PDB file of C-alpha atoms in Angstrom:
ATOM      1  CA  GLU D   1      -0.041  -0.003   0.037  1.00  0.00           C
ATOM      2  CA  GLU D   2       1.223   3.524  -0.763  1.00  0.00           C
ATOM      3  CA  ARG D   3       0.811   6.389   1.487  1.00  0.00           C
ATOM      4  CA  HIS D   4       2.258   9.868   0.952  1.00  0.00           C
ATOM      5  CA  GLY D   5       4.493   8.477  -1.741  1.00  0.00           C
ATOM      6  CA  VAL D   6       5.786   5.760   0.397  1.00  0.00           C
ATOM      7  CA  THR D   7       5.081   2.055   0.030  1.00  0.00           C
ATOM      8  CA  VAL D   8       4.294   0.511   3.350  1.00  0.00           C
ATOM      9  CA  PRO D   9       3.541  -3.133   4.275  1.00  0.00           C
ATOM     10  CA  THR D  10       0.045  -4.360   4.943  1.00  0.00           C
ATOM     11  CA  ILE D  11      -0.706  -4.794   8.550  1.00  0.00           C
ATOM     12  CA  ILE D  12      -3.063  -7.660   9.430  1.00  0.00           C
ATOM     13  CA  PHE D  13      -4.591  -7.685  13.036  1.00  0.00           C
ATOM     14  CA  SER D  14      -6.254 -10.694  14.539  1.00  0.00           C
ATOM     15  CA  ALA D  15      -7.679 -11.377  18.042  1.00  0.00           C
ATOM     16  CA  GLN D  16      -8.230 -14.781  19.415  1.00  0.00           C
ATOM     17  CA  GLY D  17      -9.602 -16.043  22.758  1.00  0.00           C
ATOM     18  CA  ASN D  18     -12.378 -15.092  25.164  1.00  0.00           C
ATOM     19  CA  GLU D  19     -12.987 -11.577  26.210  1.00  0.00           C
ATOM     20  CA  THR D  20     -10.719 -11.024  29.106  1.00  0.00           C
ATOM     21  CA  GLN D  21     -10.382  -8.175  31.368  1.00  0.00           C
ATOM     22  CA  ALA D  22      -6.748  -7.389  32.205  1.00  0.00           C
ATOM     23  CA  LYS D  23      -4.908  -4.904  34.303  1.00  0.00           C
ATOM     24  CA  LEU D  24      -1.858  -3.923  32.172  1.00  0.00           C
ATOM     25  CA  ASP D  25       0.111  -0.731  32.535  1.00  0.00           C
ATOM     26  CA  GLU D  26      -0.589   1.487  29.427  1.00  0.00           C
ATOM     27  CA  LYS D  27       2.580   3.275  29.953  1.00  0.00           C
ATOM     28  CA  LEU D  28       4.624  -0.005  29.687  1.00  0.00           C
ATOM     29  CA  LEU D  29       2.297  -1.582  27.096  1.00  0.00           C
ATOM     30  CA  ARG D  30       2.474   1.236  24.575  1.00  0.00           C
ATOM     31  CA  PRO D  31       6.208   1.184  23.997  1.00  0.00           C
ATOM     32  CA  ILE D  32       6.239  -2.593  23.637  1.00  0.00           C
ATOM     33  CA  ILE D  33       3.604  -2.532  20.851  1.00  0.00           C
ATOM     34  CA  THR D  34       4.881   0.650  19.151  1.00  0.00           C
ATOM     35  CA  ASN D  35       8.468  -0.312  18.967  1.00  0.00           C
ATOM     36  CA  LEU D  36       7.745  -3.814  17.720  1.00  0.00           C
ATOM     37  CA  LEU D  37       5.174  -2.721  15.030  1.00  0.00           C
ATOM     38  CA  SER D  38       7.649   0.148  14.078  1.00  0.00           C
ATOM     39  CA  ASN D  39      10.418  -2.379  13.611  1.00  0.00           C
ATOM     40  CA  ALA D  40       8.360  -4.803  11.688  1.00  0.00           C
ATOM     41  CA  VAL D  41       7.113  -2.093   9.285  1.00  0.00           C
ATOM     42  CA  LYS D  42      10.683  -0.590   9.012  1.00  0.00           C
ATOM     43  CA  PHE D  43      12.414  -4.007   8.193  1.00  0.00           C
ATOM     44  CA  SER D  44       9.589  -5.259   5.887  1.00  0.00           C
ATOM     45  CA  PRO D  45      10.134  -5.217   2.125  1.00  0.00           C
ATOM     46  CA  LYS D  46       7.897  -3.091  -0.057  1.00  0.00           C
ATOM     47  CA  GLY D  47       4.497  -4.883  -0.500  1.00  0.00           C
ATOM     48  CA  GLY D  48       5.245  -7.061   2.495  1.00  0.00           C
ATOM     49  CA  THR D  49       2.844  -8.026   5.249  1.00  0.00           C
ATOM     50  CA  VAL D  50       3.079  -7.514   8.990  1.00  0.00           C
ATOM     51  CA  ARG D  51       0.884  -9.674  11.159  1.00  0.00           C
ATOM     52  CA  PHE D  52      -0.205  -8.610  14.631  1.00  0.00           C
ATOM     53  CA  ASP D  53      -1.953 -11.277  16.668  1.00  0.00           C
ATOM     54  CA  LEU D  54      -3.512 -10.900  20.103  1.00  0.00           C
ATOM     55  CA  ILE D  55      -4.202 -14.111  21.858  1.00  0.00           C
ATOM     56  CA  CYS D  56      -6.078 -13.880  25.135  1.00  0.00           C
ATOM     57  CA  GLN D  57      -5.732 -16.893  27.393  1.00  0.00           C
ATOM     58  CA  GLU D  58      -7.039 -17.404  30.840  1.00  0.00           C
ATOM     59  CA  SER D  59      -3.786 -16.454  32.567  1.00  0.00           C
ATOM     60  CA  GLN D  60      -1.901 -14.393  29.953  1.00  0.00           C
ATOM     61  CA  ALA D  61      -2.212 -12.216  26.929  1.00  0.00           C
ATOM     62  CA  ILE D  62       0.119 -12.958  24.026  1.00  0.00           C
ATOM     63  CA  PHE D  63       1.129 -10.183  21.534  1.00  0.00           C
ATOM     64  CA  ARG D  64       2.743 -11.723  18.451  1.00  0.00           C
ATOM     65  CA  ILE D  65       4.211  -9.463  15.801  1.00  0.00           C
ATOM     66  CA  GLN D  66       5.558 -11.060  12.664  1.00  0.00           C
ATOM     67  CA  ASP D  67       7.265  -9.503   9.580  1.00  0.00           C
ATOM     68  CA  GLU D  68       8.654 -10.669   6.269  1.00  0.00           C
ATOM     69  CA  GLY D  69      11.849  -8.661   6.665  1.00  0.00           C
ATOM     70  CA  LEU D  70      15.605  -9.187   6.731  1.00  0.00           C
ATOM     71  CA  GLY D  71      15.574 -11.648   9.598  1.00  0.00           C
ATOM     72  CA  ILE D  72      18.151 -11.572  12.466  1.00  0.00           C
ATOM     73  CA  PRO D  73      21.401 -13.623  12.124  1.00  0.00           C
ATOM     74  CA  ILE D  74      21.678 -16.212  14.808  1.00  0.00           C
ATOM     75  CA  GLU D  75      24.961 -14.726  16.141  1.00  0.00           C
ATOM     76  CA  ASP D  76      23.134 -11.332  16.792  1.00  0.00           C
ATOM     77  CA  ARG D  77      20.300 -12.792  18.893  1.00  0.00           C
ATOM     78  CA  GLU D  78      22.117 -13.144  22.110  1.00  0.00           C
ATOM     79  CA  ARG D  79      22.782  -9.379  22.309  1.00  0.00           C
ATOM     80  CA  LEU D  80      19.480  -8.270  20.620  1.00  0.00           C
ATOM     81  CA  PHE D  81      17.926  -6.631  23.759  1.00  0.00           C
ATOM     82  CA  GLU D  82      21.162  -4.679  24.741  1.00  0.00           C
ATOM     83  CA  SER D  83      21.039  -0.966  24.603  1.00  0.00           C
ATOM     84  CA  PHE D  84      22.509   0.442  21.409  1.00  0.00           C
ATOM     85  CA  TYR D  85      23.147  -3.007  19.803  1.00  0.00           C
ATOM     86  CA  ARG D  86      22.006  -3.492  16.256  1.00  0.00           C
ATOM     87  CA  ALA D  87      22.136  -6.522  14.142  1.00  0.00           C
ATOM     88  CA  ARG D  88      24.830  -6.720  11.530  1.00  0.00           C
ATOM     89  CA  ASN D  89      22.436  -6.838   8.582  1.00  0.00           C
ATOM     90  CA  ALA D  90      20.526  -3.689   9.856  1.00  0.00           C
ATOM     91  CA  ASN D  91      23.372  -1.168   9.224  1.00  0.00           C
ATOM     92  CA  THR D  92      21.565   0.474   6.209  1.00  0.00           C
ATOM     93  CA  ILE D  93      18.281   0.889   8.053  1.00  0.00           C
ATOM     94  CA  GLN D  94      17.919   3.822  10.290  1.00  0.00           C
ATOM     95  CA  GLY D  95      17.742   3.258  14.107  1.00  0.00           C
ATOM     96  CA  THR D  96      19.364   3.790  17.443  1.00  0.00           C
ATOM     97  CA  GLY D  97      19.479   0.252  18.863  1.00  0.00           C
ATOM     98  CA  LEU D  98      17.269   1.225  21.770  1.00  0.00           C
ATOM     99  CA  GLY D  99      13.820   0.047  20.857  1.00  0.00           C
ATOM    100  CA  LEU D 100      14.312  -3.644  21.753  1.00  0.00           C
ATOM    101  CA  ALA D 101      16.161  -2.714  24.966  1.00  0.00           C
ATOM    102  CA  ILE D 102      13.090  -0.616  25.869  1.00  0.00           C
ATOM    103  CA  VAL D 103      10.632  -3.400  24.936  1.00  0.00           C
ATOM    104  CA  LYS D 104      12.606  -5.905  27.128  1.00  0.00           C
ATOM    105  CA  LYS D 105      12.583  -3.600  30.037  1.00  0.00           C
ATOM    106  CA  CYS D 106       8.820  -3.053  29.812  1.00  0.00           C
ATOM    107  CA  VAL D 107       8.144  -6.721  29.481  1.00  0.00           C
ATOM    108  CA  ASP D 108      10.309  -7.427  32.471  1.00  0.00           C
ATOM    109  CA  LEU D 109       8.490  -4.827  34.605  1.00  0.00           C
ATOM    110  CA  HIS D 110       5.196  -6.463  33.576  1.00  0.00           C
ATOM    111  CA  GLN D 111       6.706  -9.780  34.741  1.00  0.00           C
ATOM    112  CA  GLY D 112       6.238 -11.159  31.201  1.00  0.00           C
ATOM    113  CA  GLU D 113       8.239 -12.963  28.707  1.00  0.00           C
ATOM    114  CA  ILE D 114       9.578 -12.155  25.277  1.00  0.00           C
ATOM    115  CA  THR D 115      10.702 -14.726  22.712  1.00  0.00           C
ATOM    116  CA  VAL D 116      11.969 -14.251  19.158  1.00  0.00           C
ATOM    117  CA  GLU D 117      11.988 -16.595  16.171  1.00  0.00           C
ATOM    118  CA  SER D 118      13.838 -15.494  13.052  1.00  0.00           C
ATOM    119  CA  GLU D 119      15.305 -16.649   9.786  1.00  0.00           C
ATOM    120  CA  VAL D 120      17.464 -14.467   7.593  1.00  0.00           C
ATOM    121  CA  GLY D 121      15.736 -13.544   4.394  1.00  0.00           C
ATOM    122  CA  VAL D 122      12.363 -14.789   5.713  1.00  0.00           C
ATOM    123  CA  GLY D 123      11.351 -12.665   8.554  1.00  0.00           C
ATOM    124  CA  THR D 124      11.090 -12.406  12.302  1.00  0.00           C
ATOM    125  CA  THR D 125       8.362 -13.069  14.952  1.00  0.00           C
ATOM    126  CA  PHE D 126       8.431 -11.549  18.377  1.00  0.00           C
ATOM    127  CA  ALA D 127       5.954 -12.939  20.986  1.00  0.00           C
ATOM    128  CA  ILE D 128       5.283 -11.104  24.272  1.00  0.00           C
ATOM    129  CA  ALA D 129       3.421 -13.039  26.963  1.00  0.00           C
ATOM    130  CA  LEU D 130       2.080 -10.896  29.734  1.00  0.00           C
ATOM    131  CA  PRO D 131       0.399 -12.326  32.817  1.00  0.00           C
ATOM    132  CA  LEU D 132      -3.253 -11.180  33.380  1.00  0.00           C
ATOM    133  CA  THR D 133      -3.142 -11.365  37.134  1.00  0.00           C
TER     134      THR D 133
END
């Protein structure tokens, strides 16, 4: 899709599970979602697709964001959440290396868990599991 002369990926949102009331801190949740979605869009190819799934389970909410971007080399994953660290294949894409460090800190403050699956040339999926208690 093209907006203001820029081709952006299509974002597909889905929600699964029963309606659940959850007490989550908006000030912590907002940077998690905005940083992960921003990265997914930024690293996706023209005409690509970004998927954002919300899965509500009895004890946790899972936010899963998947892109069709560069993918993260396996040797970079260990340091991915360090401040100012950027994957080797991301040098040509603008960024500070702070976004994922902020995401990790916010997830930790929620007593949640973050996982990443990635394949170079295929894309990356981040899953954030936050307890609903």
